[in-house]
Every structure is written in structure tokens, then in C-alpha cells.
Coordinates of N, CA and C in Angstrom, one line a residue:
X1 N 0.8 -1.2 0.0 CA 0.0 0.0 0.0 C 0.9 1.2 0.0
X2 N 0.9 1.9 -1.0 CA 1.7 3.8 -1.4 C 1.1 4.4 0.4
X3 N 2.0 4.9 0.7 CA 1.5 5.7 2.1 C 1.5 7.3 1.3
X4 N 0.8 8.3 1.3 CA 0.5 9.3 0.9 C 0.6 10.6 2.5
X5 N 0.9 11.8 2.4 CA 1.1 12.7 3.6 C -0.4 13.6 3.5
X6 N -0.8 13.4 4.6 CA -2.2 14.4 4.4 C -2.4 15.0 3.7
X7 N -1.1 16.5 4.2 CA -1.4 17.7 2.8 C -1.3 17.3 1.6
X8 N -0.5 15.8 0.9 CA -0.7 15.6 -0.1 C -1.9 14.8 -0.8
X9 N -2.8 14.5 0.1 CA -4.1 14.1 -0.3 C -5.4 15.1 -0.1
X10 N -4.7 16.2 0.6 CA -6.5 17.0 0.8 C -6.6 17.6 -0.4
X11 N -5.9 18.0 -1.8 CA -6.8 18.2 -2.8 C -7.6 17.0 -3.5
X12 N -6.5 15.9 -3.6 CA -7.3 14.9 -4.0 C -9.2 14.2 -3.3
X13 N -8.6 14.4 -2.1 CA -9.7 14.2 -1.0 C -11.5 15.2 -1.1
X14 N -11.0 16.2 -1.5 CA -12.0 17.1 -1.8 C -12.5 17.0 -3.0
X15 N -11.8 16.9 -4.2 CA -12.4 16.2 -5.6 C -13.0 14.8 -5.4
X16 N -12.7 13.9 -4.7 CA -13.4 12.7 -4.7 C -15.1 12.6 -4.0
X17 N -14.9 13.9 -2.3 CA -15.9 14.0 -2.0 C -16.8 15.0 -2.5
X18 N -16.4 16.2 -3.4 CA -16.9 16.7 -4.8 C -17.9 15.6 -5.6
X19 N -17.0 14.6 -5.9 CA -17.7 13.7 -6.9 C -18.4 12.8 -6.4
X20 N -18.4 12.5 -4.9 CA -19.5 11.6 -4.2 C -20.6 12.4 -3.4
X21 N -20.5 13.9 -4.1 CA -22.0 14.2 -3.6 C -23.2 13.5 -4.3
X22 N -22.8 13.2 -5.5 CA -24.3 12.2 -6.1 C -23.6 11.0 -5.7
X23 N -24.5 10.3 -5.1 CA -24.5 8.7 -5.1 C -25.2 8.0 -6.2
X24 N -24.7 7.8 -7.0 CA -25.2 6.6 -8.0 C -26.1 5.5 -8.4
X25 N -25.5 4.7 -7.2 CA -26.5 3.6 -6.9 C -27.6 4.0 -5.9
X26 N -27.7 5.0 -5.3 CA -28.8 5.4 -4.1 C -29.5 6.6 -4.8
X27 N -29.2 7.0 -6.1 CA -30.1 8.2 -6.6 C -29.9 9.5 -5.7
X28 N -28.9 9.8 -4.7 CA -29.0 10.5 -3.6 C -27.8 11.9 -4.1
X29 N -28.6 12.5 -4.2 CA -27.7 14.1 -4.8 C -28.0 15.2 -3.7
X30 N -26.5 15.4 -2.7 CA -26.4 16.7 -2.1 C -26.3 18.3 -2.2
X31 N -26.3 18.1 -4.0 CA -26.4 19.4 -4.8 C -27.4 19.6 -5.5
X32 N -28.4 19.1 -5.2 CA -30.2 19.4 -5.9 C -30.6 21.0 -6.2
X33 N -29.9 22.0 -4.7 CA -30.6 23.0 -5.7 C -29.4 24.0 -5.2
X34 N -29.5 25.5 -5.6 CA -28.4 26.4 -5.5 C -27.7 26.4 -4.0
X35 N -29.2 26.4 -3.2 CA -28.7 26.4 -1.9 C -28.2 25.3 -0.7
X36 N -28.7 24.0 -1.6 CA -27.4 23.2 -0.8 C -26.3 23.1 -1.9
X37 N -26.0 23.3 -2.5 CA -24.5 23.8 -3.0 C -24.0 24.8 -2.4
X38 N -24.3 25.7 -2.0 CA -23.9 26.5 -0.8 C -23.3 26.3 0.4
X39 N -24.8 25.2 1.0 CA -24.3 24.9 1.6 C -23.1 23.9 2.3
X40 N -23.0 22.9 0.9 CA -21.7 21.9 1.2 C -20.1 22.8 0.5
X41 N -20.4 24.0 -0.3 CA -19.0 24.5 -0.5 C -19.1 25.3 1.0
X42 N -19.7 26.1 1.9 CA -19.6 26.2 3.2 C -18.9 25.4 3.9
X43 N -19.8 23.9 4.3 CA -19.1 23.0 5.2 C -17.8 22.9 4.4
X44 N -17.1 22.9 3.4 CA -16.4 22.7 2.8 C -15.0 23.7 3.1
X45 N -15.3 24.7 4.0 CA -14.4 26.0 3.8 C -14.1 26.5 2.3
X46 N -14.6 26.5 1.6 CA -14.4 26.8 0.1 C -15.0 28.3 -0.5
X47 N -16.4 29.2 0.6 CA -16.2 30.0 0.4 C -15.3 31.1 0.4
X48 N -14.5 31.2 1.1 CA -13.6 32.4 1.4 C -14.1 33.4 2.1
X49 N -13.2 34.4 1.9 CA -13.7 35.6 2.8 C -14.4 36.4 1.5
X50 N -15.4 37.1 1.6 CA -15.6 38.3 0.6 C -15.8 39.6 1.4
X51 N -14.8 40.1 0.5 CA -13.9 41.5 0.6 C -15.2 42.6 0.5
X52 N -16.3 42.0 -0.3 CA -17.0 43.7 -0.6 C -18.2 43.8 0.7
X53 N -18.6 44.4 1.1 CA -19.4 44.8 1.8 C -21.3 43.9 1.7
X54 N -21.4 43.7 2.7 CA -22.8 43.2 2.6 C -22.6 41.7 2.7
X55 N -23.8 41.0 2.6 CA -23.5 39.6 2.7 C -23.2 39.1 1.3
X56 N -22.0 37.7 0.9 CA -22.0 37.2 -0.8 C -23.2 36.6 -1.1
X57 N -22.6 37.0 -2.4 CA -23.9 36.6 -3.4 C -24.4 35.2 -3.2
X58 N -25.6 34.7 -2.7 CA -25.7 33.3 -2.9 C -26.2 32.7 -4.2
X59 N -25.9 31.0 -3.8 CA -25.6 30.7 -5.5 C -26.6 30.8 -6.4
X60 N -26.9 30.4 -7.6 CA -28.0 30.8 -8.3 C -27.7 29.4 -8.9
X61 N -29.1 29.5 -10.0 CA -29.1 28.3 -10.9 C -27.9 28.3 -12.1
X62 N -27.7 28.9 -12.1 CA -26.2 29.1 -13.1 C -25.6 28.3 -12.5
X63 N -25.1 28.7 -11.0 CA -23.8 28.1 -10.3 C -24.0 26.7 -9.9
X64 N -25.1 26.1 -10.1 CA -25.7 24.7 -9.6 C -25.2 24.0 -10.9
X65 N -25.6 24.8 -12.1 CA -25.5 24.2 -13.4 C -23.5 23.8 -13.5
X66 N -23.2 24.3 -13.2 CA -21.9 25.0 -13.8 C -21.2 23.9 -12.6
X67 N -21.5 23.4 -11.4 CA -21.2 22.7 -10.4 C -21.6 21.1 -10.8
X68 N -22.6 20.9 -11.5 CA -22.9 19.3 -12.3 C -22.3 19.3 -13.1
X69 N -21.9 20.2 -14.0 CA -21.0 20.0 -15.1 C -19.8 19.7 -14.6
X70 N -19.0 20.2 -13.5 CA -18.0 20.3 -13.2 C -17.8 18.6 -12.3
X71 N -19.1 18.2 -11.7 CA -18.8 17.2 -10.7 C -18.9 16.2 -11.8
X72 N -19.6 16.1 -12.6 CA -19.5 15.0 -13.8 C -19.0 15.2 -14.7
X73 N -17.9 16.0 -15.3 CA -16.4 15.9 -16.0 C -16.0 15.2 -15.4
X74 N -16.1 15.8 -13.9 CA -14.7 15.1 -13.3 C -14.9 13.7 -13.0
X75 N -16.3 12.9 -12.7 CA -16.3 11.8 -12.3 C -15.9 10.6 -14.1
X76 N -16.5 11.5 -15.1 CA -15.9 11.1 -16.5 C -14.3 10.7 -16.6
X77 N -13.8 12.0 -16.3 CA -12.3 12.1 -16.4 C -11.3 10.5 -15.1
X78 N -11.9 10.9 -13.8 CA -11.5 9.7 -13.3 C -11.8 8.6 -13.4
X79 N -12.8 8.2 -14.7 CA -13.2 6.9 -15.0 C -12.2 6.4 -16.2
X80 N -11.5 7.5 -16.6 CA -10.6 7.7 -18.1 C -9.3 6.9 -17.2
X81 N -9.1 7.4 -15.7 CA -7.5 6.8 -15.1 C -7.6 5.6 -14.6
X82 N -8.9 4.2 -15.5 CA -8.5 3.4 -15.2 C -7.4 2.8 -16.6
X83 N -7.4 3.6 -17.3 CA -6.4 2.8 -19.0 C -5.4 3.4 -18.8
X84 N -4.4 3.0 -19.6 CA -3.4 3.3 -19.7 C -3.2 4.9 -20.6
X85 N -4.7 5.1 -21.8 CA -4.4 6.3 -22.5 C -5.2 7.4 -22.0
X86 N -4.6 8.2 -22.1 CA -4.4 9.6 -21.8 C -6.1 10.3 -22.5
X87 N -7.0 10.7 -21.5 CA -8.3 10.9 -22.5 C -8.4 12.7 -23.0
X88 N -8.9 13.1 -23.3 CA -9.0 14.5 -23.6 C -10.3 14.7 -22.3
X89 N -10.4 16.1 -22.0 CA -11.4 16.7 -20.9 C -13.0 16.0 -21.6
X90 N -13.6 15.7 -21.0 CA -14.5 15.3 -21.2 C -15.6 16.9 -21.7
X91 N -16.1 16.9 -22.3 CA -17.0 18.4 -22.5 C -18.0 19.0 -21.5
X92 N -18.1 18.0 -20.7 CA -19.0 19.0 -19.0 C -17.6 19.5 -18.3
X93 N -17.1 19.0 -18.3 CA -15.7 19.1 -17.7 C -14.8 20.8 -18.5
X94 N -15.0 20.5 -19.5 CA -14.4 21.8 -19.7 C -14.9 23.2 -20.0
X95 N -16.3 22.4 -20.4 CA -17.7 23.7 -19.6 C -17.2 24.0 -19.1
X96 N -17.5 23.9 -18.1 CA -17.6 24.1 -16.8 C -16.1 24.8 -16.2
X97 N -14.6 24.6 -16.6 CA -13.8 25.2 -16.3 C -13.9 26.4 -17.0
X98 N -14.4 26.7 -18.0 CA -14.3 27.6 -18.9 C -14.7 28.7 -18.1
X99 N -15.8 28.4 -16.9 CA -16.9 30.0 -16.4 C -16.2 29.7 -15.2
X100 N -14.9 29.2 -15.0 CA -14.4 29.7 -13.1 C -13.3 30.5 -12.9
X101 N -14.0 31.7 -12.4 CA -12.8 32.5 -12.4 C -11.1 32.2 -11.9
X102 N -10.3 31.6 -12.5 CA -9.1 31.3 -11.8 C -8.2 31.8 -12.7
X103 N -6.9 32.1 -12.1 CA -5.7 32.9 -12.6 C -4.5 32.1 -11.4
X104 N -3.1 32.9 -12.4 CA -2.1 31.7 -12.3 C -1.5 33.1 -10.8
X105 N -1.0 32.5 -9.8 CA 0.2 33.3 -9.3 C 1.1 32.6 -8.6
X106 N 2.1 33.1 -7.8 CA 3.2 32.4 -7.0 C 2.6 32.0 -5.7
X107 N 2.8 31.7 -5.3 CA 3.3 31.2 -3.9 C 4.4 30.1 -3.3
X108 N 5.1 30.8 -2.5 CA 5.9 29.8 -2.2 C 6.6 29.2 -3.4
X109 N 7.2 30.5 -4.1 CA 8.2 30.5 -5.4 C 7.4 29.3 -6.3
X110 N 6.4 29.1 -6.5 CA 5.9 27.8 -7.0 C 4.5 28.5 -7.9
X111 N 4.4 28.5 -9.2 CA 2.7 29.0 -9.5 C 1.6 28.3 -9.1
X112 N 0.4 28.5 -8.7 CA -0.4 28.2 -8.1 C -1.9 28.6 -9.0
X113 N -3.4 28.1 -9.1 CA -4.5 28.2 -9.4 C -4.8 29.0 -8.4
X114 N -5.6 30.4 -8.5 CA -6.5 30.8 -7.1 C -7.6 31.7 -7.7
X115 N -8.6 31.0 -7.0 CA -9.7 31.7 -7.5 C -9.7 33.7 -7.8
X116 N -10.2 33.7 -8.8 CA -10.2 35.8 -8.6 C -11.4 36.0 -7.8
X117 N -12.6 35.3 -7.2 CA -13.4 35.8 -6.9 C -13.8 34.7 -5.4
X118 N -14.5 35.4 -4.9 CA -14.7 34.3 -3.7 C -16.2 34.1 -3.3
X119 N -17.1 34.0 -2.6 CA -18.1 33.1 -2.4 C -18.3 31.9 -3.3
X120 N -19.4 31.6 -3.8 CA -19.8 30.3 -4.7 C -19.4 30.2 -6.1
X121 N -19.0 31.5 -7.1 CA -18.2 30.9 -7.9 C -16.5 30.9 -7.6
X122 N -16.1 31.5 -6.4 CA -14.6 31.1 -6.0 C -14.8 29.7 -5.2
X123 N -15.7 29.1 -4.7 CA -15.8 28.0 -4.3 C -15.3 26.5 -4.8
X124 N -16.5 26.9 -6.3 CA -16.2 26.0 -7.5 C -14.6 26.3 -8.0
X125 N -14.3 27.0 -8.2 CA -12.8 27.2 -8.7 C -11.9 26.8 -7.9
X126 N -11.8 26.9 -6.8 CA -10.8 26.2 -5.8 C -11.0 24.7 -5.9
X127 N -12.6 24.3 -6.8 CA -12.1 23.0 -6.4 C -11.7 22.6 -8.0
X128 N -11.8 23.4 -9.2 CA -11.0 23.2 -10.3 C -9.3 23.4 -10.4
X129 N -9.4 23.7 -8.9 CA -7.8 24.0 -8.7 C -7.4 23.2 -7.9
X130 N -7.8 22.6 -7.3 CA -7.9 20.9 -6.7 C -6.9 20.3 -7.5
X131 N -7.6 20.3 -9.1 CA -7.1 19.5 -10.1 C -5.7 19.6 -10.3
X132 N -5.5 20.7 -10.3 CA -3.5 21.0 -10.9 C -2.8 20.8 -9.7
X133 N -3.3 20.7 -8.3 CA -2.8 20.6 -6.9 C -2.2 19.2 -7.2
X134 N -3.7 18.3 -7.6 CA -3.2 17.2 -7.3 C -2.1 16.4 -8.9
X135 N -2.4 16.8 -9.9 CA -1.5 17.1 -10.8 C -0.1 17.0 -10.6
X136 N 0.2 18.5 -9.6 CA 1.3 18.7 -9.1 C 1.7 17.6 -8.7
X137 N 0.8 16.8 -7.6 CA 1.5 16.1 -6.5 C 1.2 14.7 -6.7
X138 N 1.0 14.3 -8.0 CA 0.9 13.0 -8.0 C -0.3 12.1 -7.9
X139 N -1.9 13.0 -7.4 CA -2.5 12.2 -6.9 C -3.5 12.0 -7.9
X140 N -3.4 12.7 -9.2 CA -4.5 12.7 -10.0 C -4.9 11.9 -11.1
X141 N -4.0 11.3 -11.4 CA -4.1 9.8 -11.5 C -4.7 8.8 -11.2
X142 N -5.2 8.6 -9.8 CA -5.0 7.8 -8.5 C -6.6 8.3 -8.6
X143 N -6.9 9.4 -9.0 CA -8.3 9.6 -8.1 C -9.0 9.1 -9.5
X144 N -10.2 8.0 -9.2 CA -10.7 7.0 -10.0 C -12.4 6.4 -9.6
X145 N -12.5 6.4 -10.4 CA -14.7 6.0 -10.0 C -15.0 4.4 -10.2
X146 N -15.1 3.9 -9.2 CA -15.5 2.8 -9.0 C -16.2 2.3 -10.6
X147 N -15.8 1.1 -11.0 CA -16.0 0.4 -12.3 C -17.3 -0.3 -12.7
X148 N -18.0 -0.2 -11.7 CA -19.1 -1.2 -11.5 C -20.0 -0.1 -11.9
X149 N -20.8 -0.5 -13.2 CA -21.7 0.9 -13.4 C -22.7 1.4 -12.6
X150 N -23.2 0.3 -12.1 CA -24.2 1.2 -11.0 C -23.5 1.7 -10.0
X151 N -22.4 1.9 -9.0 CA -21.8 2.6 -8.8 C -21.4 4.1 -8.8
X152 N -19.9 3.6 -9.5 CA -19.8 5.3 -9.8 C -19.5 6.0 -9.3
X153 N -18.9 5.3 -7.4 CA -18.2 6.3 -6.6 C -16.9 6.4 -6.4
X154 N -16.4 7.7 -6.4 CA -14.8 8.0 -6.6 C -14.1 7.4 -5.9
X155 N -13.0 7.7 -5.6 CA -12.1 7.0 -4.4 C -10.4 6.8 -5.0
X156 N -9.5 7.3 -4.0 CA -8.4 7.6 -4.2 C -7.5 5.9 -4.6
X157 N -6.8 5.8 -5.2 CA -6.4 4.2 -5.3 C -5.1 4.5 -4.9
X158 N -4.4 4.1 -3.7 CA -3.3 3.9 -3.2 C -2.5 2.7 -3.4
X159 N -3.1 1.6 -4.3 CA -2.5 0.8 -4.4 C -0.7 1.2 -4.9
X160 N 0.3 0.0 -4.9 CA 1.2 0.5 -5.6 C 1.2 0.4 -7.1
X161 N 0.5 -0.5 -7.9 CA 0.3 -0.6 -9.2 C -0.8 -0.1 -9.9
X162 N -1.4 0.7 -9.1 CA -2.9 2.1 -9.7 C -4.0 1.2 -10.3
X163 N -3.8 -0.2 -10.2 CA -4.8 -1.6 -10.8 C -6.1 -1.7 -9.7
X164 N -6.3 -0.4 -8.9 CA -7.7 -0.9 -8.3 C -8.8 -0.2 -9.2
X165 N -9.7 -1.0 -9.1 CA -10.7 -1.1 -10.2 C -12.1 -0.4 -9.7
X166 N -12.5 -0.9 -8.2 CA -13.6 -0.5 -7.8 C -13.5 0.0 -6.3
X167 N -14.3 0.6 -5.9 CA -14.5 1.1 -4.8 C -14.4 0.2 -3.3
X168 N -14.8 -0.8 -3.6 CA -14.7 -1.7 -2.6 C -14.7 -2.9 -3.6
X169 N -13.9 -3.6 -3.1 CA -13.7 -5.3 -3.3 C -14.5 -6.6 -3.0
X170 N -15.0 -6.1 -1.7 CA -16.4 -6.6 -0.9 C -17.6 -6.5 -1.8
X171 N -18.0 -5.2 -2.0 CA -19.2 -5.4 -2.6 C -18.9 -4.9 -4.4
X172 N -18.6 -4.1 -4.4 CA -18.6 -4.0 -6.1 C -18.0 -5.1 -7.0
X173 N -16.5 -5.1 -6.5 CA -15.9 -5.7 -7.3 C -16.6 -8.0 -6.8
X174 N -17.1 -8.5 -6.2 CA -17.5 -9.2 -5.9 C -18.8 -9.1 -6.9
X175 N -19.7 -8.0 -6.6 CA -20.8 -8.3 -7.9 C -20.4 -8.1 -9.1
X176 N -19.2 -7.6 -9.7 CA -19.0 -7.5 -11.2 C -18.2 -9.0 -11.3
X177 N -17.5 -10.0 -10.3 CA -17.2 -11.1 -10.6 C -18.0 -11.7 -10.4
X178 N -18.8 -11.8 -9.6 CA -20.7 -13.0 -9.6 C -21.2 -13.2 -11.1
X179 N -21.3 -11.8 -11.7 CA -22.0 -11.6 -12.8 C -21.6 -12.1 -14.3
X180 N -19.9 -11.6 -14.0 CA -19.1 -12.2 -14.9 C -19.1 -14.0 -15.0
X181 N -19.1 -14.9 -14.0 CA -18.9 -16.1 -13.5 C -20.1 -16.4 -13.6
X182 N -22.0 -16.0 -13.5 CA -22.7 -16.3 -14.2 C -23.2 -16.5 -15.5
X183 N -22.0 -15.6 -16.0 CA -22.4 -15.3 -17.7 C -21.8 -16.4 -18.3
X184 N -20.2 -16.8 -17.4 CA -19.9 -17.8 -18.2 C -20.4 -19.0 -18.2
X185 N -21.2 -19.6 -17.1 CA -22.0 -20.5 -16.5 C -23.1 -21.0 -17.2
X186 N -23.7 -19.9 -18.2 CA -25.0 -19.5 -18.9 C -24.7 -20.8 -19.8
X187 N -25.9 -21.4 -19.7 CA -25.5 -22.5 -20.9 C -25.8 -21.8 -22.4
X188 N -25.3 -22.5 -23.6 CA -24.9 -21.6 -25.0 C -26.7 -21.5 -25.3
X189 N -27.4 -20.3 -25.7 CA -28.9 -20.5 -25.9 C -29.1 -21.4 -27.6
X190 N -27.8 -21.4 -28.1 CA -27.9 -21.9 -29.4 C -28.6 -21.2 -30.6
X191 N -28.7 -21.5 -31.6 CA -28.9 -21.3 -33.0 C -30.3 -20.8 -32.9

């Protein structure tokens, strides 16, 4: 098992629980409407501070839109790192980076993503900046969506040869072998 250092997993960690707000197999979506997207980039520390006066802008149907596009590129894209080839951005995926405000600067002599704006569309951009974090550091590869199509949930693969397939071994990957091992079982239906 790869041992990974905290700070080198909390961008990865945040894109995975990004992409396990919808549950798959349970029909169960924690971004239904503007305002719990709000509220999980809140719990999230993701809004920031905003500088201008008055309370920020809360999110709107744009930013809900613009937040499915983004959570399902990305769950697209980590379904791409189970092959060996290289996929192009998926097109919700690059929607969706297209409308977040981010720009390049230093920190820590190093360039960095940071949002130009902050409440709920700096929210979403911090976590399209996730992506080059973990880029940077190795983990984005690694971050991968369970194979089993009902499924569908992300999850970091620490293995040392990046060959984990499914979310759990126990139950996913056990029903995609049941199923496979039935099929071959299947007597031939013939001509």
C-alpha cells in the first residue's frame, strides 16, 4: 500500500468527496438545488472571505449548473484513469472550467490556481484547482470511480500498481465477478 502525507491528499480528497455528492447507486444528490450547494461548498471551507461589503452573493441556478458540469467531467475524467491512454477533458468538464474564475500566481516561489473571486463561484474554482494541486503532486491519476456501473463512486487508489478497479472489493468488485462467472455459466442459448 503507497503511504500518501495528508497535505498531499487534501486536494485529492476534496475532488473525490466533490464527486461523491451524487451517489449513483442510491439516486441520492447533495447538490439538488443552488442552496445546498452553498451549503456543502460552506461546510467545505471553500467559500472564502468576501472583501466587498454586505452579505456574498448566494448561488444561483447558473452556479448549480456550472457545479454538475464540473462534478460530472470530473467523475468522466477519473473513470478515463483506469487505462493506460491519456483521454481529452471530457465536455461537461471543460464547460464548466471555462466559467471559473481562476488565474495563475506564486506562492511559495511555485505557480499556483487561485480563484479571482470568492463566495460560490470562488468555491467551485478552488475545487477546479484541486485538479492541478493534485497534478502537481501526483494524486490525479490515482483519483478513480469505482467500475461497476451502478456505482460510480470515486475514491483515491493507493494501491502501488494504480490496478484498483472498484470502490470496494467486498461489494462492487464481488458483484462484477458473480455476474461475470454467471455469464460464463450460462448454458450456450444456441442457433
Amino acid at each position: 500500500m503507497m503511504v500518501f502525507d495528508m497535505d498531499e491528499q487534501k486536494a485529492a480528497l476534496l475532488l473525490q468527496d466533490f464527486v461523491n455528492t451524487l451517489d449513483v447507486e442510491c439516486d441520492d444528490d447533495e447538490i439538488t438545488t443552488p442552496e445546498k450547494l452553498g451549503e456543502w461548498l460552506g461546510r467545505h471551507d471553500l467559500l472564502g472571505t468576501v472583501s466587498r461589503p454586505g452579505p456574498p452573493r448566494a448561488a444561483g441556478a447558473a452556479d448549480l449548473e456550472t457545479a454538475i458540469g464540473l462534478r460530472e467531467g470530473l467523475r468522466a475524467a477519473m473513470l478515463g484513469h483506469h487505462g493506460p491512454d491519456a483521454m481529452d477533458a471530457p465536455p461537461e468538464l471543460d464547460g464548466a472550467l471555462a466559467r471559473l474564475p481562476l488565474r495563475v500566481t506564486f506562492e511559495e516561489e511555485r505557480p499556483v490556481l487561485v480563484p479571482v473571486r470568492e463566495g460560490v463561484e470562488g468555491g467551485l474554482a478552488r475545487i477546479a484547482a484541486a485538479m492541478m494541486t493534485c497534478l502537481a503532486d501526483g494524486t490525479w491519476a490515482r483519483l478513480k470511480v469505482c467500475q461497476e456501473d451502478t456505482c460510480r463512486w470515486a475514491f483515491l487508489d493507493t494501491s502501488k500498481n494504480r490496478s484498483r478497479a472498484w470502490c470496494s472489493m467486498r461489494v462492487c468488485g464481488n458483484r462484477t465477478k458473480t455476474r461475470a462467472y454467471r455469464a460464463r455459466r450460462r448454458p450456450d442459448p444456441g442457433p
